Amino acid sequence: MDAAINLKKQKRRKLLTPYLLILPGFLFVFGVLGYAVLYGTLLSLFDMDLMKAETGFVFLDNYIYLFQNAAFLNSLVRSLIFVFGSVSLGLVLSLFFALSLYRATRFGNFLKGLALVPYLVSGIATAVMFRFLFSGDVGLINQVLITLNLDAVNFLAHPNWALFVAVLTNTWFIVPFATLILLSGIQSIDPELFDSATVDGASKSKVLTKIILPLISPMMGISLVWLSFASFNMFDVILPLTGGGPNRATEVLAVYMYNVAFDELKYSLGSAVMVIILIFNVATSALYLKIFNTDD
Amino acid sequence: MLAKIKWKLSEKMYIIPLIVLVIWTVTPMIWAFSASFKTKVEVYETPPTIIPNLMNFSNYMTVFNYDHFWRYLFNSTFLAITSTIIAVVASILAGYAFARYAFKCRHLLLMLILIPRILPRASLIVPLFAGISMVGLADTYLSLVITYTATAIPMATWILAGFFKVIPKSLEEAAAIDGAKSWQIMWYVIVPMSLPAILTVSIFSLREAWNEFPFALAFTQSQEMRTLPYQLFMLRDSMGMQDWPVVLAFTIVSILPLLILYLIFEKRVVNGITSGAVK
């Protein structure tokens, strides 16, 4: 009798074990991140403003306000340009780098290691270094322009140039990880495929477009998700580089949200921007994975 | 013959992107590194010097003598190490459960834990800050440790679960027959066998916490609570006339510890990513 109860107890304990094992991790993830999403969504439906006493349920008013607000619309457009620029430049560079790293025999490991270095540098440090590189008076780029007898450009004081520099800085920061993801895709291709293709007289570009690109398309999807995800939410690089300026030219959504919430203390409006950023992220990720992950 | 030369040339063409890669990667860093040894005046010289006229460490001394500099260094180190330890332990447990147990809703739960990977960190600061101030945790280490840990767990769990799956089950079964308890199996069999993966995961987590900026900016107010990236941001903000060499020396100091760690384990990290474990 006792033995039977014991056995039952043991069995129940065995059933519970996996749930107990995942409990701490889930508590952290959902206690913090899940909470933030739910509470943020809720906040966005209310009118919570530290400057005003009353708070009330306003449903979609915050969203309607945003889409009629010139500063928000400007930031949305700037974000889209910023993301589009970073993702296209980032994808081209990381594909180039990954393909050449795959071919590199001498110093191959050293170069792979070097390629990842910017991934270890913080967004703030990246921004400071690029600010120095492109600064009006002491920047290397301007020093080179002057040495070549060209006119110096005050990059960060010019709206369009500043956005361009922001894209470049962001790309430097996000390309390494995408490069290694693509490299992992190329490395997993059976080398015999290349050999037989070359024997059959396939040209370089044929090998690239007919073998490599189709086979690494899942990895392309993942690196695109990474590139656009990192760009959409970019905050660390922009704030020290340009602070959103000049004239709001680089005020991407994350920076706009920070200013609304922490400078103007409009939490509800900030939360509404959060929800919009989240929707963009989920939508673009789903789109890329649908396009590139056809066989899954 | 001509075709052969052409082929040979194109064989070597991959060198060009590699050169671009090296220039692209190192230029900002070399330029910053060299300027961190220059004097305030030398920075303005045209044409620029790559090797400073005179190696001068005074910028670094200025950085080390800043008010609270050692406190910032301590904050960054402490936060990175604590959050990494908690995150890695929680992820080993969860990863083991996903790799070895067939339990209800397993796939759903694994998907759920991955969703936060598409949650942007910066965008969460508004509701998180509201919640943190509500429970009175604003301006504390705890608020940062908890949030850093939470953001590190999803990826760590995912990588570790994938790694545990390929460890042969027979080892654990043998240990179980010898009478080892579950926690003993985990500690003496699983953990030693997955040290490479645990190391990779730890470096990712250390990197996240060491470089983190939006949470530190939003959740702390007092000066003693700042981390190195936060202070670097303030430095750039507060100096009207930029003292570039000092700012760049601070930048180098904030990058270097992680870079050294990376140099030690570089092969492991690169293989960890290129073996396809990270997705």
Coordinates of C-alpha atoms in Angstrom, one line a residue:
Chain A
M1 CA 0.0 0.0 0.0
D2 CA 2.7 2.4 1.1
A3 CA 4.9 1.4 -1.8
A4 CA 2.1 2.1 -4.2
I5 CA 1.6 5.6 -2.8
N6 CA 5.3 6.2 -3.0
L7 CA 5.5 5.1 -6.6
K8 CA 2.6 7.4 -7.4
K9 CA 4.4 10.3 -5.7
Q10 CA 7.6 9.5 -7.6
K11 CA 5.7 9.5 -10.8
R12 CA 4.0 12.8 -10.1
R13 CA 7.4 14.3 -9.2
K14 CA 8.8 13.1 -12.5
L15 CA 6.0 14.7 -14.4
L16 CA 6.5 18.0 -12.6
T17 CA 10.3 18.1 -13.0
P18 CA 10.4 19.7 -16.4
Y19 CA 8.0 22.4 -15.4
L20 CA 10.1 23.1 -12.3
L21 CA 13.2 23.3 -14.4
I22 CA 11.8 25.9 -16.8
L23 CA 10.2 27.9 -14.1
P24 CA 13.0 30.2 -13.2
G25 CA 13.7 31.2 -16.8
F26 CA 10.0 31.7 -17.5
L27 CA 9.5 33.8 -14.4
F28 CA 12.3 36.2 -15.6
V29 CA 11.2 36.3 -19.2
F30 CA 7.5 36.7 -18.7
G31 CA 7.7 38.6 -15.4
V32 CA 9.8 41.2 -17.1
L33 CA 9.4 41.1 -20.9
G34 CA 5.8 39.7 -21.0
Y35 CA 4.8 42.2 -18.3
A36 CA 6.3 45.1 -20.3
V37 CA 4.4 44.2 -23.5
L38 CA 1.1 43.7 -21.7
Y39 CA 1.4 46.8 -19.5
G40 CA 2.7 48.9 -22.3
T41 CA -0.2 47.9 -24.5
L42 CA -2.6 48.7 -21.7
L43 CA -0.9 52.0 -21.0
S44 CA -1.3 53.0 -24.6
L45 CA -5.1 52.8 -24.3
F46 CA -5.1 55.2 -21.4
D47 CA -4.2 58.8 -21.0
M48 CA -1.4 58.6 -18.4
D49 CA 0.4 61.9 -18.2
L50 CA 2.5 62.9 -15.2
M51 CA 1.6 66.5 -15.9
K52 CA -2.1 65.8 -15.5
A53 CA -3.9 64.4 -12.5
E54 CA -6.7 62.4 -14.0
T55 CA -6.1 59.3 -16.1
G56 CA -8.8 57.8 -18.2
F57 CA -9.5 55.1 -20.8
V58 CA -9.1 56.7 -24.1
F59 CA -9.1 53.6 -26.4
L60 CA -7.3 54.5 -29.6
D61 CA -7.0 58.2 -29.1
N62 CA -3.2 58.0 -28.6
Y63 CA -2.8 56.2 -31.9
I64 CA -5.0 58.7 -33.7
Y65 CA -3.1 61.6 -32.2
L66 CA 0.2 60.1 -33.3
F67 CA -0.9 59.6 -36.9
Q68 CA -2.0 63.2 -37.0
N69 CA 1.2 64.4 -35.4
A70 CA 3.8 65.9 -37.7
A71 CA 6.7 65.0 -35.4
F72 CA 5.6 61.3 -35.2
L73 CA 5.1 61.1 -39.0
N74 CA 8.5 62.6 -39.6
S75 CA 10.0 60.1 -37.3
L76 CA 8.2 57.2 -39.0
V77 CA 9.4 58.3 -42.4
R78 CA 13.0 58.8 -41.0
S79 CA 12.9 55.4 -39.5
L80 CA 11.8 53.7 -42.7
I81 CA 14.6 55.4 -44.6
F82 CA 17.0 54.5 -41.9
V83 CA 15.9 50.9 -41.8
F84 CA 15.8 50.5 -45.6
G85 CA 19.2 52.1 -46.0
S86 CA 20.8 50.0 -43.2
V87 CA 19.2 46.7 -44.3
S88 CA 20.1 47.0 -48.0
L89 CA 23.7 48.2 -47.3
G90 CA 24.0 45.7 -44.5
L91 CA 22.8 42.8 -46.6
V92 CA 25.1 43.6 -49.5
L93 CA 28.1 44.0 -47.3
S94 CA 27.5 40.9 -45.2
L95 CA 26.9 38.8 -48.2
F96 CA 30.2 40.1 -49.8
F97 CA 32.1 39.5 -46.6
A98 CA 30.6 36.1 -46.0
L99 CA 31.4 34.9 -49.5
S100 CA 35.0 36.2 -49.3
L101 CA 35.5 34.8 -45.8
Y102 CA 34.4 31.4 -47.1
R103 CA 37.1 31.6 -49.8
A104 CA 39.8 33.0 -47.5
T105 CA 42.4 30.3 -46.8
R106 CA 45.3 32.2 -45.5
F107 CA 44.4 34.2 -42.3
G108 CA 40.9 32.8 -42.7
N109 CA 40.4 32.3 -39.0
F110 CA 42.0 35.6 -38.1
L111 CA 39.7 37.5 -40.5
K112 CA 36.6 35.7 -39.2
G113 CA 37.6 36.8 -35.7
L114 CA 38.3 40.3 -36.9
A115 CA 35.0 40.5 -38.7
L116 CA 33.1 40.0 -35.5
V117 CA 34.9 42.6 -33.5
P118 CA 32.4 45.4 -34.0
Y119 CA 29.7 43.1 -32.5
L120 CA 31.6 43.4 -29.2
V121 CA 31.8 47.2 -29.2
S122 CA 28.9 49.0 -27.5
G123 CA 26.5 51.1 -29.5
I124 CA 27.6 54.2 -27.6
A125 CA 31.3 53.6 -28.3
T126 CA 30.5 53.0 -32.0
A127 CA 28.6 56.2 -32.1
V128 CA 31.5 58.2 -30.4
M129 CA 34.1 56.7 -32.8
F130 CA 31.9 57.6 -35.9
R131 CA 31.2 61.0 -34.5
F132 CA 34.9 61.6 -34.4
L133 CA 35.4 60.1 -37.8
F134 CA 32.9 62.4 -39.4
S135 CA 33.2 65.5 -37.2
G136 CA 33.4 68.8 -39.0
D137 CA 36.8 69.9 -37.9
V138 CA 38.9 66.9 -36.7
G139 CA 37.2 64.1 -38.6
L140 CA 39.4 61.8 -40.7
I141 CA 36.9 62.0 -43.5
N142 CA 37.2 65.7 -43.7
Q143 CA 40.9 65.7 -43.2
V144 CA 41.1 63.4 -46.3
L145 CA 38.7 65.7 -48.2
I146 CA 40.9 68.7 -47.4
T147 CA 44.1 66.8 -48.3
L148 CA 42.5 66.1 -51.7
N149 CA 41.7 69.8 -52.1
L150 CA 38.0 69.2 -51.7
D151 CA 35.6 71.2 -49.5
A152 CA 35.1 69.9 -46.0
V153 CA 31.5 68.9 -45.2
N154 CA 30.0 69.4 -41.7
F155 CA 28.3 66.0 -42.0
L156 CA 26.5 65.9 -38.7
A157 CA 25.0 69.4 -39.1
H158 CA 23.4 68.6 -42.4
P159 CA 20.0 66.7 -42.2
N160 CA 20.6 64.4 -45.1
W161 CA 24.3 63.8 -44.4
A162 CA 23.5 63.2 -40.8
L163 CA 21.0 60.5 -41.7
F164 CA 23.6 59.0 -44.1
V165 CA 26.2 58.9 -41.4
A166 CA 23.7 57.3 -39.0
V167 CA 23.0 54.6 -41.5
L168 CA 26.7 54.0 -42.0
T169 CA 27.4 53.8 -38.3
N170 CA 24.5 51.5 -37.7
T171 CA 25.6 49.3 -40.6
W172 CA 29.1 49.0 -39.1
F173 CA 27.5 47.9 -35.8
I174 CA 25.0 45.3 -37.2
V175 CA 26.9 43.8 -40.2
P176 CA 29.3 41.5 -38.3
F177 CA 26.6 39.2 -36.8
A178 CA 24.7 39.0 -40.2
T179 CA 28.0 38.1 -41.9
L180 CA 28.7 35.2 -39.6
I181 CA 25.1 33.9 -39.9
L182 CA 25.4 34.0 -43.7
L183 CA 28.9 32.4 -43.4
S184 CA 27.4 29.5 -41.4
G185 CA 24.9 29.0 -44.2
I186 CA 27.6 28.9 -46.9
Q187 CA 29.8 26.5 -44.8
S188 CA 26.9 24.1 -44.5
I189 CA 26.7 23.6 -48.3
D190 CA 28.3 20.4 -49.5
P191 CA 31.6 21.4 -51.2
E192 CA 31.1 18.7 -53.8
L193 CA 28.3 20.7 -55.2
F194 CA 30.7 23.5 -56.1
D195 CA 33.2 21.0 -57.6
S196 CA 30.7 19.3 -59.8
A197 CA 29.2 22.6 -60.9
T198 CA 32.7 23.9 -61.9
V199 CA 33.4 20.6 -63.8
D200 CA 30.1 21.1 -65.6
G201 CA 31.4 24.5 -66.7
A202 CA 29.1 26.7 -64.6
S203 CA 30.3 30.2 -64.3
K204 CA 31.0 32.0 -61.1
S205 CA 27.8 34.0 -61.2
K206 CA 25.8 30.9 -62.0
V207 CA 27.3 29.1 -59.0
L208 CA 26.3 32.1 -56.9
T209 CA 22.8 32.6 -58.1
K210 CA 21.9 28.9 -58.8
I211 CA 23.6 27.2 -55.9
I212 CA 24.7 29.4 -53.0
L213 CA 21.9 31.9 -52.8
P214 CA 19.0 29.4 -53.0
L215 CA 20.7 27.1 -50.4
I216 CA 21.4 29.8 -47.9
S217 CA 18.0 31.5 -48.3
P218 CA 16.9 30.4 -44.7
M219 CA 20.1 32.1 -43.4
M220 CA 19.3 35.2 -45.5
G221 CA 15.9 35.3 -43.9
I222 CA 17.5 35.1 -40.4
S223 CA 20.1 37.8 -41.1
L224 CA 17.5 40.1 -42.7
V225 CA 15.4 39.7 -39.5
W226 CA 18.5 40.5 -37.4
L227 CA 19.4 43.5 -39.6
S228 CA 16.0 45.1 -39.7
F229 CA 15.2 44.2 -36.1
A230 CA 18.4 45.9 -34.9
S231 CA 17.8 48.9 -37.1
F232 CA 14.2 49.5 -36.2
N233 CA 15.0 49.6 -32.6
M234 CA 18.3 51.5 -32.8
F235 CA 18.7 53.9 -30.0
D236 CA 22.2 53.4 -28.6
V237 CA 23.9 54.5 -31.8
I238 CA 21.6 57.5 -32.7
L239 CA 21.4 59.2 -29.3
P240 CA 25.1 59.9 -28.9
L241 CA 25.8 60.4 -32.6
T242 CA 23.2 63.0 -33.5
G243 CA 20.7 63.1 -30.6
G244 CA 18.0 62.8 -33.2
G245 CA 19.1 66.0 -34.9
P246 CA 19.8 68.1 -36.8
N247 CA 16.2 69.3 -37.1
R248 CA 14.9 65.9 -36.2
A249 CA 16.5 64.4 -39.3
T250 CA 17.7 61.3 -37.5
E251 CA 14.9 61.1 -34.9
V252 CA 14.0 57.4 -35.5
L253 CA 11.0 55.8 -33.7
A254 CA 13.0 54.6 -30.7
V255 CA 14.5 58.0 -30.1
Y256 CA 11.2 59.8 -30.6
M257 CA 9.6 57.4 -28.1
Y258 CA 12.3 58.1 -25.5
N259 CA 11.8 61.8 -25.9
V260 CA 8.0 61.7 -25.7
A261 CA 8.1 59.4 -22.6
F262 CA 11.1 60.8 -20.6
D263 CA 11.3 64.5 -21.7
E264 CA 7.6 65.2 -22.1
L265 CA 6.7 62.6 -19.5
K266 CA 3.8 61.3 -21.7
Y267 CA 4.0 57.6 -20.8
S268 CA 0.8 56.6 -22.7
L269 CA 2.0 58.2 -25.9
G270 CA 5.4 56.5 -25.5
S271 CA 3.7 53.2 -25.0
A272 CA 1.6 53.7 -28.1
V273 CA 4.9 54.2 -30.0
M274 CA 6.2 51.0 -28.4
V275 CA 3.2 49.0 -29.7
I276 CA 3.7 50.5 -33.2
I277 CA 7.4 49.5 -33.2
L278 CA 6.5 46.0 -32.0
I279 CA 3.9 45.6 -34.8
F280 CA 6.5 46.7 -37.4
N281 CA 9.0 44.2 -36.0
V282 CA 6.6 41.3 -36.0
A283 CA 5.3 42.1 -39.5
T284 CA 8.8 42.5 -41.1
S285 CA 10.1 39.3 -39.4
A286 CA 7.1 37.3 -40.5
L287 CA 7.5 38.7 -44.0
Y288 CA 11.2 37.8 -44.4
L289 CA 10.7 34.3 -42.9
K290 CA 7.8 33.7 -45.2
I291 CA 9.8 34.8 -48.3
F292 CA 13.1 33.0 -47.4
N293 CA 12.0 29.9 -45.5
T294 CA 9.9 28.3 -48.2
D295 CA 10.8 24.7 -47.5
D296 CA 10.2 24.8 -43.8
Chain B
M1 CA 45.2 31.1 -72.5
L2 CA 43.4 34.3 -72.0
A3 CA 40.5 32.5 -70.5
K4 CA 42.9 30.8 -68.1
I5 CA 44.4 34.2 -67.0
K6 CA 40.9 35.5 -66.5
W7 CA 40.0 32.5 -64.4
K8 CA 43.1 32.9 -62.3
L9 CA 42.3 36.6 -61.8
S10 CA 38.8 35.9 -60.8
E11 CA 40.1 33.2 -58.4
K12 CA 41.9 35.9 -56.6
M13 CA 39.1 38.4 -56.7
Y14 CA 37.8 37.4 -53.2
I15 CA 40.8 39.3 -51.8
I16 CA 39.3 42.6 -52.7
P17 CA 36.2 42.2 -50.5
L18 CA 38.5 41.0 -47.8
I19 CA 40.6 44.1 -48.0
V20 CA 37.4 46.2 -47.9
L21 CA 36.4 44.1 -44.8
V22 CA 39.6 44.9 -43.0
I23 CA 39.6 48.6 -43.8
W24 CA 35.9 48.9 -43.0
T25 CA 36.3 47.1 -39.6
V26 CA 39.5 48.7 -38.3
T27 CA 39.4 52.3 -39.6
P28 CA 37.1 53.7 -36.9
M29 CA 38.9 51.9 -34.2
I30 CA 42.4 52.6 -35.2
W31 CA 41.6 56.2 -35.8
A32 CA 40.1 56.5 -32.3
F33 CA 42.9 54.5 -30.7
S34 CA 45.6 56.7 -32.2
A35 CA 43.8 59.9 -31.2
S36 CA 43.5 58.7 -27.7
F37 CA 47.2 59.2 -27.3
K38 CA 47.4 62.6 -28.9
T39 CA 47.3 66.0 -27.4
K40 CA 44.3 68.2 -27.8
V41 CA 46.1 70.2 -30.4
E42 CA 47.5 67.4 -32.4
V43 CA 44.0 66.1 -33.1
Y44 CA 43.4 69.3 -35.2
E45 CA 46.6 68.9 -37.3
T46 CA 46.2 68.5 -41.1
P47 CA 47.3 66.2 -42.6
P48 CA 46.4 63.9 -39.8
T49 CA 49.0 61.7 -38.1
I50 CA 48.1 58.0 -37.6
I51 CA 51.0 57.4 -35.2
P52 CA 51.0 60.2 -32.6
N53 CA 54.0 62.5 -32.5
L54 CA 54.5 61.6 -28.9
M55 CA 52.9 58.7 -27.1
N56 CA 51.2 60.4 -24.2
F57 CA 49.2 58.5 -21.6
S58 CA 47.8 61.6 -19.9
N59 CA 44.4 61.2 -21.5
Y60 CA 44.1 57.7 -19.9
M61 CA 45.3 59.2 -16.6
T62 CA 42.5 61.8 -16.9
V63 CA 40.0 59.1 -17.4
F64 CA 41.2 57.0 -14.5
N65 CA 41.1 60.1 -12.2
Y66 CA 37.5 61.0 -13.1
D67 CA 35.1 61.2 -10.2
H68 CA 33.5 57.8 -9.8
F69 CA 35.4 56.3 -12.7
W70 CA 36.2 53.1 -10.6
R71 CA 32.6 53.0 -9.5
Y72 CA 31.4 53.0 -13.1
L73 CA 33.8 50.2 -13.9
F74 CA 32.6 48.3 -10.9
N75 CA 28.9 48.8 -11.8
S76 CA 29.5 47.6 -15.4
T77 CA 31.5 44.5 -14.2
F78 CA 29.1 43.7 -11.3
L79 CA 26.0 43.9 -13.5
A80 CA 27.5 41.9 -16.3
I81 CA 28.7 39.1 -14.1
T82 CA 25.7 38.8 -11.9
S83 CA 23.1 38.9 -14.7
T84 CA 25.2 36.4 -16.7
I85 CA 25.5 33.9 -13.8
I86 CA 21.7 34.0 -13.1
A87 CA 20.8 33.9 -16.8
V88 CA 23.1 31.0 -17.5
V89 CA 21.9 28.9 -14.5
A90 CA 18.3 29.5 -15.4
S91 CA 19.0 28.7 -19.0
I92 CA 20.9 25.4 -18.2
L93 CA 17.8 24.3 -16.2
A94 CA 15.3 25.3 -18.9
G95 CA 17.5 24.1 -21.8
Y96 CA 17.9 20.7 -20.1
A97 CA 14.1 20.4 -19.6
F98 CA 13.5 21.2 -23.3
A99 CA 16.2 18.8 -24.5
R100 CA 15.4 15.8 -22.3
Y101 CA 11.8 15.7 -21.1
A102 CA 8.7 15.1 -23.2
F103 CA 6.2 17.3 -21.4
K104 CA 2.9 18.8 -22.4
C105 CA 3.1 22.1 -24.3
R106 CA 6.8 21.7 -24.8
H107 CA 6.9 23.1 -28.3
L108 CA 4.5 25.9 -27.4
L109 CA 6.6 26.9 -24.4
L110 CA 9.8 26.8 -26.4
M111 CA 8.2 29.1 -29.0
L112 CA 7.0 31.4 -26.2
I113 CA 10.4 31.8 -24.7
L114 CA 11.7 32.7 -28.2
I115 CA 9.2 35.5 -28.8
P116 CA 11.1 38.0 -26.6
R117 CA 13.9 37.8 -29.2
I118 CA 11.8 39.9 -31.5
L119 CA 11.0 42.4 -28.7
P120 CA 13.1 45.5 -29.0
R121 CA 14.9 46.3 -25.8
A122 CA 14.7 50.1 -26.2
S123 CA 11.0 50.1 -26.9
L124 CA 10.3 48.3 -23.6
I125 CA 11.7 51.0 -21.4
V126 CA 8.5 53.0 -21.0
P127 CA 6.3 50.3 -19.4
L128 CA 9.3 48.7 -17.6
F129 CA 10.3 52.1 -16.1
A130 CA 6.7 52.6 -14.9
G131 CA 6.6 49.2 -13.3
I132 CA 10.0 49.5 -11.7
S133 CA 9.2 52.9 -10.1
M134 CA 5.8 51.5 -9.0
V135 CA 7.5 48.7 -6.9
G136 CA 10.2 51.1 -5.7
L137 CA 13.1 49.6 -7.6
A138 CA 14.1 52.7 -9.5
D139 CA 17.8 53.6 -9.3
T140 CA 18.8 50.1 -7.9
Y141 CA 21.2 47.4 -9.1
L142 CA 18.3 45.0 -8.7
S143 CA 16.2 46.7 -11.4
L144 CA 19.1 46.3 -13.9
V145 CA 20.1 42.8 -12.8
I146 CA 16.6 41.5 -13.3
T147 CA 16.0 43.2 -16.7
Y148 CA 19.5 42.2 -18.0
T149 CA 18.9 38.6 -16.9
A150 CA 15.5 38.5 -18.5
T151 CA 16.8 39.7 -21.9
A152 CA 19.7 37.2 -21.8
I153 CA 17.7 34.0 -21.1
P154 CA 15.8 33.4 -24.3
M155 CA 18.8 33.1 -26.6
A156 CA 20.8 31.2 -24.0
T157 CA 18.0 28.7 -23.4
W158 CA 17.7 28.2 -27.1
I159 CA 21.4 27.6 -27.8
L160 CA 21.8 25.3 -24.7
A161 CA 18.7 23.2 -25.5
G162 CA 20.1 22.6 -29.0
F163 CA 23.5 21.6 -27.5
F164 CA 22.2 19.3 -24.8
K165 CA 20.1 17.4 -27.4
V166 CA 23.2 16.1 -29.1
I167 CA 24.9 14.8 -25.9
P168 CA 24.4 11.0 -26.0
K169 CA 21.7 9.9 -23.5
S170 CA 23.7 6.7 -22.6
L171 CA 26.0 8.7 -20.4
E172 CA 23.2 10.0 -18.2
E173 CA 21.6 6.5 -18.1
A174 CA 24.9 5.0 -16.9
A175 CA 25.1 7.6 -14.2
A176 CA 21.5 7.0 -13.2
I177 CA 22.2 3.2 -12.9
D178 CA 25.1 4.1 -10.6
G179 CA 22.5 5.8 -8.4
A180 CA 23.3 9.4 -9.3
K181 CA 20.4 11.8 -8.6
S182 CA 19.1 14.2 -11.3
W183 CA 21.0 17.2 -10.1
Q184 CA 24.2 15.2 -9.8
I185 CA 23.7 14.0 -13.4
M186 CA 23.2 17.6 -14.5
W187 CA 26.2 19.0 -12.5
Y188 CA 28.7 16.1 -13.1
V189 CA 27.7 14.9 -16.6
I190 CA 25.8 17.6 -18.6
V191 CA 27.6 20.8 -17.4
P192 CA 31.2 19.5 -18.0
M193 CA 30.3 18.1 -21.4
S194 CA 28.7 21.4 -22.5
L195 CA 31.3 23.8 -21.3
P196 CA 32.0 25.1 -24.9
A197 CA 28.3 26.0 -25.3
I198 CA 28.0 27.4 -21.8
L199 CA 31.1 29.6 -22.5
T200 CA 29.6 30.9 -25.8
V201 CA 26.3 31.7 -24.1
S202 CA 28.1 33.4 -21.2
I203 CA 30.1 35.7 -23.5
F204 CA 26.9 36.7 -25.4
S205 CA 25.3 37.5 -22.1
L206 CA 28.3 39.4 -20.8
R207 CA 28.4 41.4 -24.0
E208 CA 24.7 42.3 -23.8
A209 CA 25.0 43.5 -20.2
W210 CA 28.4 45.2 -20.5
N211 CA 27.3 47.3 -23.5
E212 CA 23.7 47.9 -22.4
F213 CA 22.5 51.5 -22.5
P214 CA 18.8 52.2 -22.7
F215 CA 17.9 50.4 -19.5
A216 CA 20.7 52.0 -17.5
L217 CA 19.7 55.4 -18.9
A218 CA 16.0 55.0 -18.0
F219 CA 16.1 53.1 -14.7
T220 CA 18.9 55.0 -12.9
Q221 CA 19.1 58.6 -11.8
S222 CA 22.0 59.0 -9.4
Q223 CA 25.5 59.5 -10.7
E224 CA 27.0 56.6 -8.7
M225 CA 24.7 54.1 -10.5
R226 CA 26.0 54.9 -14.0
T227 CA 27.7 52.2 -16.1
L228 CA 30.6 52.8 -18.5
P229 CA 28.5 53.3 -21.6
Y230 CA 26.2 55.6 -19.7
Q231 CA 29.1 57.8 -18.6
L232 CA 30.6 57.8 -22.0
F233 CA 27.3 59.1 -23.3
M234 CA 27.2 61.8 -20.6
L235 CA 30.8 62.7 -21.4
R236 CA 29.9 63.4 -25.0
D237 CA 26.9 65.3 -23.9
S238 CA 28.4 67.5 -21.2
M239 CA 31.6 68.8 -22.8
G240 CA 30.8 71.9 -24.8
M241 CA 34.1 72.1 -26.5
Q242 CA 34.9 68.5 -27.1
D243 CA 38.1 67.2 -25.6
W244 CA 38.3 64.4 -28.1
P245 CA 41.5 62.6 -26.9
V246 CA 40.0 62.1 -23.4
V247 CA 36.6 61.0 -24.8
L248 CA 38.3 58.6 -27.1
A249 CA 40.5 57.3 -24.3
F250 CA 37.4 56.6 -22.3
T251 CA 35.9 54.9 -25.3
I252 CA 38.9 52.6 -25.6
V253 CA 38.8 51.8 -21.9
S254 CA 35.2 50.8 -22.1
I255 CA 35.7 48.5 -25.1
L256 CA 39.0 46.9 -24.0
P257 CA 37.9 44.5 -21.2
L258 CA 35.3 42.8 -23.4
L259 CA 37.7 42.7 -26.4
I260 CA 40.4 41.0 -24.3
L261 CA 37.8 38.4 -23.2
Y262 CA 36.8 37.9 -26.8
L263 CA 40.4 37.5 -27.9
I264 CA 40.9 34.7 -25.4
F265 CA 37.8 32.8 -26.5
E266 CA 37.5 34.1 -30.0
K267 CA 37.6 30.7 -31.8
R268 CA 34.9 29.3 -29.6
V269 CA 32.6 32.3 -30.1
V270 CA 33.1 32.4 -33.9
N271 CA 32.5 28.6 -34.2
G272 CA 29.5 28.9 -31.9
I273 CA 27.9 31.3 -34.3
T274 CA 29.0 29.7 -37.6
S275 CA 28.0 26.2 -36.5
G276 CA 24.5 27.4 -36.8
A277 CA 23.5 27.2 -33.2
V278 CA 22.5 30.9 -33.1
K279 CA 19.4 31.7 -34.9

